[in-house]
PDB file of C-alpha atoms and ligand atoms in Angstrom:
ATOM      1  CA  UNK Y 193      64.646  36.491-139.653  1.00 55.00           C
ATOM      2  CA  UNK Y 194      65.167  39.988-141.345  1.00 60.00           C
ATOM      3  CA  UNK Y 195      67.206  40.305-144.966  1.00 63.00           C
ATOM      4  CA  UNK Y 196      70.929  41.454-144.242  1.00 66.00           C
ATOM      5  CA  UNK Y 197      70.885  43.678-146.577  1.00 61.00           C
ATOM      6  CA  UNK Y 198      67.648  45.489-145.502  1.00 57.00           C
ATOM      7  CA  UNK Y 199      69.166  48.961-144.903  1.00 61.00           C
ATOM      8  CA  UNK Y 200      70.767  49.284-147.965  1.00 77.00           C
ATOM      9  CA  UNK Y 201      68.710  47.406-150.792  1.00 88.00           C
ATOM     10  CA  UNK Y 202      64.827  47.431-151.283  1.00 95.00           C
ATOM     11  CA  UNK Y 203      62.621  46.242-148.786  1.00 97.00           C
ATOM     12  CA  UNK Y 204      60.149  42.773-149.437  1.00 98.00           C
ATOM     13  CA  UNK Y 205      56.828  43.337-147.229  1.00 98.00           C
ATOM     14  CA  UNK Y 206      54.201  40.501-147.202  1.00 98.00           C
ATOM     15  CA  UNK Y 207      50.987  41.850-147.672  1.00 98.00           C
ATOM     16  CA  UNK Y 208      48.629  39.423-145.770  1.00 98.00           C
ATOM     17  CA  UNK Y 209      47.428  38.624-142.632  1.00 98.00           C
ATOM     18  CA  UNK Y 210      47.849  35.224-143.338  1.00 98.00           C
ATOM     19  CA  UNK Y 211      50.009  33.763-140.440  1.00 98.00           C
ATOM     20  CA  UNK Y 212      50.754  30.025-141.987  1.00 98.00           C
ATOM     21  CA  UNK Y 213      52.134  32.232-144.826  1.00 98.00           C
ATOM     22  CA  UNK Y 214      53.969  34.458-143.288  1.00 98.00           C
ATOM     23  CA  UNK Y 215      55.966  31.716-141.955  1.00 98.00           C
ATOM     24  CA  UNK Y 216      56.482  30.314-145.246  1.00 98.00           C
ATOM     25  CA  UNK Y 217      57.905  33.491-146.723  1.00 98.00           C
ATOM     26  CA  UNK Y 218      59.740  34.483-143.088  1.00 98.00           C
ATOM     27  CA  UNK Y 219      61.327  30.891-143.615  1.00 97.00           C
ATOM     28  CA  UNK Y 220      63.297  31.873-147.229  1.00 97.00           C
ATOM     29  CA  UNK Y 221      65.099  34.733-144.798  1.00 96.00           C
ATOM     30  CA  UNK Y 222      64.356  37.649-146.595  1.00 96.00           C
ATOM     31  CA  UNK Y 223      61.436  38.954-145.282  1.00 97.00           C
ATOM     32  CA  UNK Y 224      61.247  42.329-144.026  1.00 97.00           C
ATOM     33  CA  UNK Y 225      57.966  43.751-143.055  1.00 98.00           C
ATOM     34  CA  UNK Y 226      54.418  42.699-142.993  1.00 98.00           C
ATOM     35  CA  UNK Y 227      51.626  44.997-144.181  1.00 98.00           C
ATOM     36  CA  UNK Y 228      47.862  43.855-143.565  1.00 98.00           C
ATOM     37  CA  UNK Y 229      44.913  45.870-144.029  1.00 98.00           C
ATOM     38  CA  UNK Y 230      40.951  45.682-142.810  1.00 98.00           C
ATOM     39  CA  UNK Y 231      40.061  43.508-145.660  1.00 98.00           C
ATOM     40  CA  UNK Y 232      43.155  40.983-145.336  1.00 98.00           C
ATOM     41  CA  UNK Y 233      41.821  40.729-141.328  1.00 98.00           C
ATOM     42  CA  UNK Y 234      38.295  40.033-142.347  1.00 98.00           C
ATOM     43  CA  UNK Y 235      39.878  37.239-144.815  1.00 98.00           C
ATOM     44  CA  UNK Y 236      41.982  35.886-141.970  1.00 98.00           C
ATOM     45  CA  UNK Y 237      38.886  35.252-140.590  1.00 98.00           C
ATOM     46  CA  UNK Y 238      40.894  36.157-136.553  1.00 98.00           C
ATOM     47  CA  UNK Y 239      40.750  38.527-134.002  1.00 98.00           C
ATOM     48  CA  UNK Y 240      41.798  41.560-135.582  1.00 98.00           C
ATOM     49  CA  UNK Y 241      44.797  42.434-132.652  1.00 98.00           C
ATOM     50  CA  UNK Y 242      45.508  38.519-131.871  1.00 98.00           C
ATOM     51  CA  UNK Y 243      46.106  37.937-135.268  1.00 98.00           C
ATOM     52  CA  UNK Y 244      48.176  40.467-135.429  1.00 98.00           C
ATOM     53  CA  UNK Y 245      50.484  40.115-132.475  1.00 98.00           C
ATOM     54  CA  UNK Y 246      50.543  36.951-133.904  1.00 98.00           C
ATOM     55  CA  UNK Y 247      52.372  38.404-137.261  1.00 98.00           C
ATOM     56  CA  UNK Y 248      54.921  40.755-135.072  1.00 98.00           C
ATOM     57  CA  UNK Y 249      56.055  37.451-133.279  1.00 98.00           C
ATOM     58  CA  UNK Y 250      57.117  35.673-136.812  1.00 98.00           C
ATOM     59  CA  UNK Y 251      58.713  38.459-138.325  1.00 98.00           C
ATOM     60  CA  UNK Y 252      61.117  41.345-136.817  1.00 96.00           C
ATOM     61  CA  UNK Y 253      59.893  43.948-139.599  1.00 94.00           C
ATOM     62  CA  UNK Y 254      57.399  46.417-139.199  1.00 98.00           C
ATOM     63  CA  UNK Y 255      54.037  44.886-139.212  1.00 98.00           C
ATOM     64  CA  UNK Y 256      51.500  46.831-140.667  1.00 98.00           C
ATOM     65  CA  UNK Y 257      48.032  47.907-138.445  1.00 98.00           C
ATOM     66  CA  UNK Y 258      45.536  50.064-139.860  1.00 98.00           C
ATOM     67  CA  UNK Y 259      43.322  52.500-138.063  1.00 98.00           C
ATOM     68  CA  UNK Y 260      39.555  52.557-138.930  1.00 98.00           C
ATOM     69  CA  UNK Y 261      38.201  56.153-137.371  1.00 98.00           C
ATOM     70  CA  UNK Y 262      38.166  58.306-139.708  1.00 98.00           C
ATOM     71  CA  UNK Y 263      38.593  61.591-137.479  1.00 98.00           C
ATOM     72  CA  UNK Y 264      42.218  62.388-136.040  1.00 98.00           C
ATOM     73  CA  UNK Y 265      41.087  62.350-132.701  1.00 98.00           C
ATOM     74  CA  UNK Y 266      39.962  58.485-133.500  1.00 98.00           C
ATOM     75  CA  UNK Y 267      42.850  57.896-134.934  1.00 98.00           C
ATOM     76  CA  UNK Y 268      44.943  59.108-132.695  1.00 98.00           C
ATOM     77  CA  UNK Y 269      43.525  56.984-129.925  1.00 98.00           C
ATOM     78  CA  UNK Y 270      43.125  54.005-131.875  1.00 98.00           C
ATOM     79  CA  UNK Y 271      46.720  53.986-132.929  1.00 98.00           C
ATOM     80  CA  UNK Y 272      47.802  54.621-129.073  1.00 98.00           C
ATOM     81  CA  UNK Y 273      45.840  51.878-127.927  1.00 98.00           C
ATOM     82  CA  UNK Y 274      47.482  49.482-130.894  1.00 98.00           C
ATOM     83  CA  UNK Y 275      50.950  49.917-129.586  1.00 98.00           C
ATOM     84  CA  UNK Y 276      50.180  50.042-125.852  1.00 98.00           C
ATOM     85  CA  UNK Y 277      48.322  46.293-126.335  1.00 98.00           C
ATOM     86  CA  UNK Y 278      50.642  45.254-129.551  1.00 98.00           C
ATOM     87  CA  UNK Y 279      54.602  43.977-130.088  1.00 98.00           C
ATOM     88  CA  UNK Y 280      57.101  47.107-130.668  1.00 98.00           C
ATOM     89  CA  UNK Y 281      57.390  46.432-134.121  1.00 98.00           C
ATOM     90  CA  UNK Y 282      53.758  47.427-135.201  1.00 98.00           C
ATOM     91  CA  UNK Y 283      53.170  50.431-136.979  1.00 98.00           C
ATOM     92  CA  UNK Y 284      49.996  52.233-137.577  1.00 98.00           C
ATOM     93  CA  UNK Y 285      48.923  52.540-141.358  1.00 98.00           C
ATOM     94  CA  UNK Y 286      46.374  55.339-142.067  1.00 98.00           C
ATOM     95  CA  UNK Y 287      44.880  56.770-144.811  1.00 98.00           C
ATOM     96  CA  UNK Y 288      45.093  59.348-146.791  1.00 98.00           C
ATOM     97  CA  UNK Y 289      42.920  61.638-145.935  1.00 98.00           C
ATOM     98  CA  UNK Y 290      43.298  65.010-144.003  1.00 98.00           C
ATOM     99  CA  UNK Y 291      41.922  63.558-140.875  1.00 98.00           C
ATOM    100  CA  UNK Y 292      44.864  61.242-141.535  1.00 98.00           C
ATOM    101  CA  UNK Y 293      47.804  64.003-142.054  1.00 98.00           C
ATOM    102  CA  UNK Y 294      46.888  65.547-138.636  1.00 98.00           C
ATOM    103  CA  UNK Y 295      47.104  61.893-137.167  1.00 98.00           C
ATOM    104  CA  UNK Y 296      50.434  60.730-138.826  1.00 98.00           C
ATOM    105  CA  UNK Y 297      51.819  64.451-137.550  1.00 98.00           C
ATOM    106  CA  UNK Y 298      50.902  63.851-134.064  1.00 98.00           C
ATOM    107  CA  UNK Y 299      51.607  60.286-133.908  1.00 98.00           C
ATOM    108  CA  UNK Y 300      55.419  61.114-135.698  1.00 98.00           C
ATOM    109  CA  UNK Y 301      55.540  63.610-132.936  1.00 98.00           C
ATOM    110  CA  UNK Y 302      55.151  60.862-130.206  1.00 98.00           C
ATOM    111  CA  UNK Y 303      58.074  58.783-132.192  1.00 98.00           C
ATOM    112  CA  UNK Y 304      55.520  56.469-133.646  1.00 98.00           C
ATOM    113  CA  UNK Y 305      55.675  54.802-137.136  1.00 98.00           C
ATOM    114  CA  UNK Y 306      53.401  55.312-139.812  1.00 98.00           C
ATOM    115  CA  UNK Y 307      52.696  53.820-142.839  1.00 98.00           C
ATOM    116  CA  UNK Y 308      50.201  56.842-144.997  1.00 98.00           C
ATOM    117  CA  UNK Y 309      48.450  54.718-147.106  1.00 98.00           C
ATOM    118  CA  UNK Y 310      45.593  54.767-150.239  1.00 98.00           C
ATOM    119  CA  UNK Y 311      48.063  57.271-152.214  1.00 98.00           C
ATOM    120  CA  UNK Y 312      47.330  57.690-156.030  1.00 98.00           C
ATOM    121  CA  UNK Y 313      48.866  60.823-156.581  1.00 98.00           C
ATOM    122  CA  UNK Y 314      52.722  62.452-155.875  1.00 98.00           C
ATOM    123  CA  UNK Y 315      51.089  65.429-153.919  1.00 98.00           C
ATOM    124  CA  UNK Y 316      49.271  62.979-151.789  1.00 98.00           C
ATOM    125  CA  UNK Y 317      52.978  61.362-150.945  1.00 98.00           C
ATOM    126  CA  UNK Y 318      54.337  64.207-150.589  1.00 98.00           C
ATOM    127  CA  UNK Y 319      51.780  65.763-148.284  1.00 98.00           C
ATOM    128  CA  UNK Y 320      51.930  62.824-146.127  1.00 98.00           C
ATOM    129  CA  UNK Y 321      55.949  62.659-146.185  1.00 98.00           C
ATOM    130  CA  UNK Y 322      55.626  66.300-145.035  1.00 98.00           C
ATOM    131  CA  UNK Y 323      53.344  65.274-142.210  1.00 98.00           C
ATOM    132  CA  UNK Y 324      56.083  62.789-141.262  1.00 98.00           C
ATOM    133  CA  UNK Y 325      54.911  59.520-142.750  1.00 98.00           C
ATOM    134  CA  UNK Y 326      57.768  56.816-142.287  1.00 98.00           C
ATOM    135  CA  UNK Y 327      56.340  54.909-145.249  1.00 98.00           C
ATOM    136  CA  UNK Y 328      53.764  56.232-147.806  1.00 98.00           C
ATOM    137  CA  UNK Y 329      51.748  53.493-149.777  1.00 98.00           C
ATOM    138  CA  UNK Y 330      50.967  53.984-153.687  1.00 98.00           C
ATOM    139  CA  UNK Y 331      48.761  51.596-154.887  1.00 98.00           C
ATOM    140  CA  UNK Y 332      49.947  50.405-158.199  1.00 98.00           C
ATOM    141  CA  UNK Y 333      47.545  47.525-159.600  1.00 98.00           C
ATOM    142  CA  UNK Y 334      44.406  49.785-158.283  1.00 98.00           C
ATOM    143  CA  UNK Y 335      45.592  52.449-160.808  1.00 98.00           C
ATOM    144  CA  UNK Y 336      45.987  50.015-163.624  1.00 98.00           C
ATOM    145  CA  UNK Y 337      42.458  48.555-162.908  1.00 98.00           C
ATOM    146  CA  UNK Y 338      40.900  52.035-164.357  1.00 98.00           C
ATOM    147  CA  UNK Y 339      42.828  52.196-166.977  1.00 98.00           C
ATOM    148  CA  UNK Y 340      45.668  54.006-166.354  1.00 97.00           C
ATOM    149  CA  UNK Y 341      49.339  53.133-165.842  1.00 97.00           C
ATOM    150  CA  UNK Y 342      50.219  52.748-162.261  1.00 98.00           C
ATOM    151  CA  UNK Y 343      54.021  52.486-162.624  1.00 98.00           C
ATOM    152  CA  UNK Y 344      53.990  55.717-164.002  1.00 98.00           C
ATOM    153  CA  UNK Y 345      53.091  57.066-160.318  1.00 98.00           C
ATOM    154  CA  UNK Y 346      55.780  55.815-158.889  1.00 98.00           C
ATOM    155  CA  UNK Y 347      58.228  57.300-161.249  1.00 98.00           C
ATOM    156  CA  UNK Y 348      56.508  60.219-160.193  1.00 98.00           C
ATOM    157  CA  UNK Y 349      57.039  59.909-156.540  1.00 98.00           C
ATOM    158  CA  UNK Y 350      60.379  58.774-156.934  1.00 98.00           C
ATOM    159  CA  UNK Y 351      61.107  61.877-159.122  1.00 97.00           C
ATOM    160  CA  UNK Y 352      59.704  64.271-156.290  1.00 97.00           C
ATOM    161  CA  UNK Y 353      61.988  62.635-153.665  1.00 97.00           C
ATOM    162  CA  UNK Y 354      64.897  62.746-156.159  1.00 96.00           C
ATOM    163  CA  UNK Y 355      63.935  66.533-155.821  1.00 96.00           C
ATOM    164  CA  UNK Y 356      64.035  66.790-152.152  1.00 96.00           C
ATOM    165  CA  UNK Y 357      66.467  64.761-150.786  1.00 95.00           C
ATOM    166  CA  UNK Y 358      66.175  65.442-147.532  1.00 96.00           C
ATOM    167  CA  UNK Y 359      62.713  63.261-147.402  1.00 97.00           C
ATOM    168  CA  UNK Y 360      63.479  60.251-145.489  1.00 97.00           C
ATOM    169  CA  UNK Y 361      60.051  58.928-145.908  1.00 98.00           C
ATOM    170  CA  UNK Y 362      59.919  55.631-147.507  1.00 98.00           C
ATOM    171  CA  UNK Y 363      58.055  54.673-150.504  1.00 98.00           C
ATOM    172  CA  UNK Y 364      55.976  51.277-150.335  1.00 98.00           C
ATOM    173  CA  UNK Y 365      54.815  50.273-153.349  1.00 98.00           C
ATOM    174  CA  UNK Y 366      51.382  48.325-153.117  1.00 98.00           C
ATOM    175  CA  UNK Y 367      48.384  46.653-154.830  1.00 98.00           C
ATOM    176  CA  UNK Y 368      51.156  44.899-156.675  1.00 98.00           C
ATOM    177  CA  UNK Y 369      50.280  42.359-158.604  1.00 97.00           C
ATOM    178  CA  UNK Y 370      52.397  40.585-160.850  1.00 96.00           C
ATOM    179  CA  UNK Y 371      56.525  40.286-160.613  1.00 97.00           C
ATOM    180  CA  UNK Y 372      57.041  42.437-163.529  1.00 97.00           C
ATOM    181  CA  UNK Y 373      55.455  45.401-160.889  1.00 98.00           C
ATOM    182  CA  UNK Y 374      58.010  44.408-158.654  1.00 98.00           C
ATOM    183  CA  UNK Y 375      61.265  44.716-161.094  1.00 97.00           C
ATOM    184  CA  UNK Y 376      60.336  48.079-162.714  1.00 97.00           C
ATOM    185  CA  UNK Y 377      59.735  49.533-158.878  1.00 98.00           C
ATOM    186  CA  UNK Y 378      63.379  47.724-157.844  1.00 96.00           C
ATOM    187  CA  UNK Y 379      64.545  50.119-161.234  1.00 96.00           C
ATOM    188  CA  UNK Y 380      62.624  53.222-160.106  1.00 97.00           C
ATOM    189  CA  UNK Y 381      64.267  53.108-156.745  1.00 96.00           C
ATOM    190  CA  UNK Y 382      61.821  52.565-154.780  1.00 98.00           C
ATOM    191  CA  UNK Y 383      62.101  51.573-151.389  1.00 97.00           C
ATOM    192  CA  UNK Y 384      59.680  49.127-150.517  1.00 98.00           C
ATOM    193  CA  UNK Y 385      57.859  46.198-152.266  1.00 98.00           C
ATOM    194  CA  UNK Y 386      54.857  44.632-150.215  1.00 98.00           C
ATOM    195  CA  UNK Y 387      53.284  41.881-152.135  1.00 98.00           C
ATOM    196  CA  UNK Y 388      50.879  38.720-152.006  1.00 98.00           C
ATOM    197  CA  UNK Y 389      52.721  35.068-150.967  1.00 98.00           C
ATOM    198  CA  UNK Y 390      51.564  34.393-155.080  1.00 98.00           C
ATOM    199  CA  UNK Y 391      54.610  37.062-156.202  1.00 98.00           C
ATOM    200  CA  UNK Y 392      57.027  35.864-153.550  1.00 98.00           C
ATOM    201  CA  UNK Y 393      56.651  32.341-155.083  1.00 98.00           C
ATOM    202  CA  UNK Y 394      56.616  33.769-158.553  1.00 98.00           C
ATOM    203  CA  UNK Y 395      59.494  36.030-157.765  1.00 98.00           C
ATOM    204  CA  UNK Y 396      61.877  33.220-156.942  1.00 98.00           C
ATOM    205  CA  UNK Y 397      60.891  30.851-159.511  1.00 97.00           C
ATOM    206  CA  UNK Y 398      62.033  29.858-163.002  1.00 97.00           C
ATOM    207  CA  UNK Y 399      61.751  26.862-165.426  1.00 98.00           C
ATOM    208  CA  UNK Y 400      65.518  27.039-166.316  1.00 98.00           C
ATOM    209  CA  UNK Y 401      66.224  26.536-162.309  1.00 98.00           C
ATOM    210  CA  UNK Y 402      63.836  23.504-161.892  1.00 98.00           C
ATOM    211  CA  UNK Y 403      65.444  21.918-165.490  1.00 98.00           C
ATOM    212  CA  UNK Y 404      68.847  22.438-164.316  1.00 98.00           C
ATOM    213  CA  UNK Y 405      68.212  20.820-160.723  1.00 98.00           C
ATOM    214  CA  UNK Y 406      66.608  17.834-162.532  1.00 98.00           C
ATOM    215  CA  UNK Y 407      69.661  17.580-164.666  1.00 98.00           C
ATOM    216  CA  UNK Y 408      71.865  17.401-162.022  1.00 98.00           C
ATOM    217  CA  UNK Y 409      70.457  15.323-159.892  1.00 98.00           C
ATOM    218  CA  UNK Y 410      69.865  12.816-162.623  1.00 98.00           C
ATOM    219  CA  UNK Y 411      73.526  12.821-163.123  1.00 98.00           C
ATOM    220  CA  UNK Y 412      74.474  12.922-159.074  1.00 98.00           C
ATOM    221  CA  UNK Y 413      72.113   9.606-159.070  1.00 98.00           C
ATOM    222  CA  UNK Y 414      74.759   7.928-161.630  1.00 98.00           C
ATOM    223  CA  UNK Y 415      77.203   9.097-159.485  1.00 98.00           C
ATOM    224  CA  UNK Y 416      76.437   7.837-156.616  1.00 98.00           C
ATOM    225  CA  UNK Y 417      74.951   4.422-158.319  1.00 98.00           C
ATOM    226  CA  UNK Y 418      78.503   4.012-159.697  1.00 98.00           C
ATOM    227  CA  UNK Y 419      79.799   4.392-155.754  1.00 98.00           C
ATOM    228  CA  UNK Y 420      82.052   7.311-156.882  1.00 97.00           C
ATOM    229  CA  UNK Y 421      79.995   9.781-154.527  1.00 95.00           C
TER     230      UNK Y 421
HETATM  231  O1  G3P O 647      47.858  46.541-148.576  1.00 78.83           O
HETATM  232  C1  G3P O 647      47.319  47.381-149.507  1.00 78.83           C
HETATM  233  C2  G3P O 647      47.393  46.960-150.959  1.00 78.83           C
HETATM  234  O2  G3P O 647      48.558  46.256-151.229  1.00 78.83           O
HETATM  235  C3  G3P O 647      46.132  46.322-151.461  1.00 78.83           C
HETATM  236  O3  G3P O 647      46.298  45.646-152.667  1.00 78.83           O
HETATM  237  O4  G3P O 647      45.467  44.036-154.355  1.00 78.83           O
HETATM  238  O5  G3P O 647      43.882  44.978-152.643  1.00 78.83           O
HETATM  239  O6  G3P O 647      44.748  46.390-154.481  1.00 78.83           O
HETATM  240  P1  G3P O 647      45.009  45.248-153.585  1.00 78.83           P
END
């Protein structure tokens, strides 16, 4: 079950190869996308493509695969050989690296998806928007773990694509890790959001909600006690 309003509004991803969550989160109805990466496989603890076909059968977005080679020819075949065996909607994530460009230009050649990812700077984005990238993946919460402000590359990337708006790459913001990443990246413009089950919950919750459905159901209970339901 995608979000109706995927096309026009910013995109939620799930970033986890955990399949009991995903069908939590594809459950609320506004899931749109799936990202996983080597280290959410190995803690899945499953078969790297069963795990994954898995994913592309509980949500309609594009699911997330990366490639491990790290020469183009590798990649190349690796990413071939993921969406001969794998759903339609998987798309081959790849990193960014030159190796990687070459890879994401032949693969966008073939009319394959591609999610660039391990971006930290706006030239990287940009280099792999001009190799035809369909998403390119900054890593916000990475940046902020050395020190530095990881927000303020996405400004930065948005900025460039403000300046070229011809680039019809999207930009996934990732390594995000609390909701407050995920609101100043809806204000940038950015296109994409993927994000742990933990900000999904967090997203959607608040304490004025919860006191307000207590209230009234306190209240309904008279209501119905009184047999005026
Ligand atoms: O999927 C890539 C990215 O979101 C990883 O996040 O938390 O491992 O930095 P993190």
């Amino acid at each position: 079950m995608k979000c109706l309003l995927h096309h026009t509004c910013m995109e939620f991803f799930l970033d986890t190869a955990d399949v009991d969550e995903i069908r939590e989160i594809a459950s609320w109805g506004i899931l749109d996308g799936v990202t996983t990466n080597p280290s959410l496989i190995k803690k899945s603890g499953r078969d790297f493509k069963q795990v994954v076909a898995e994913i592309a059968s509980i949500c309609e977005g594009p699911i997330s695969a990366e490639v491990t080679a790290m020469d183009t020819d590798g990649m190349v075949q690796q990413a071939l050989e993921l969406k001969n065996e794998l759903p339609e909607n998987v798309i081959i994530k790849i990193p960014c690296i030159p190796e990687g460009l070459a890879a994401t230009k032949i693969l966008t050649e073939k009319g394959i998806k591609t999610n660039v990812t391990l971006i930290f700077s706006a030239a990287q984005a940009l280099m792999a928007a001009k190799a035809g990238a369909t998403y390119v993946s900054p890593f916000i919460g990475r940046i902020d773990d050395t020190g530095h402000d990881g927000m303020t590359l996405i400004a930065e990337i948005m900025e460039t694509w403000n300046n070229y708006p011809d680039i019809t790459t999207k930009v996934l913001a990732a390594s995000i890790r609390h909701p407050t990443h995920v609101l100043q990246c809806i204000q940038l413009g950015a296109h994409t959001a993927t994000m742990p089950t933990k900000i999904f919950r967090q997203l959607i919750k608040h304490p004025l909600t919860d006191k307000g459905i207590d209230g009234f159901m306190k209240d309904w209970a008279e209501v119905e006690a009184a047999g005026k339901a």
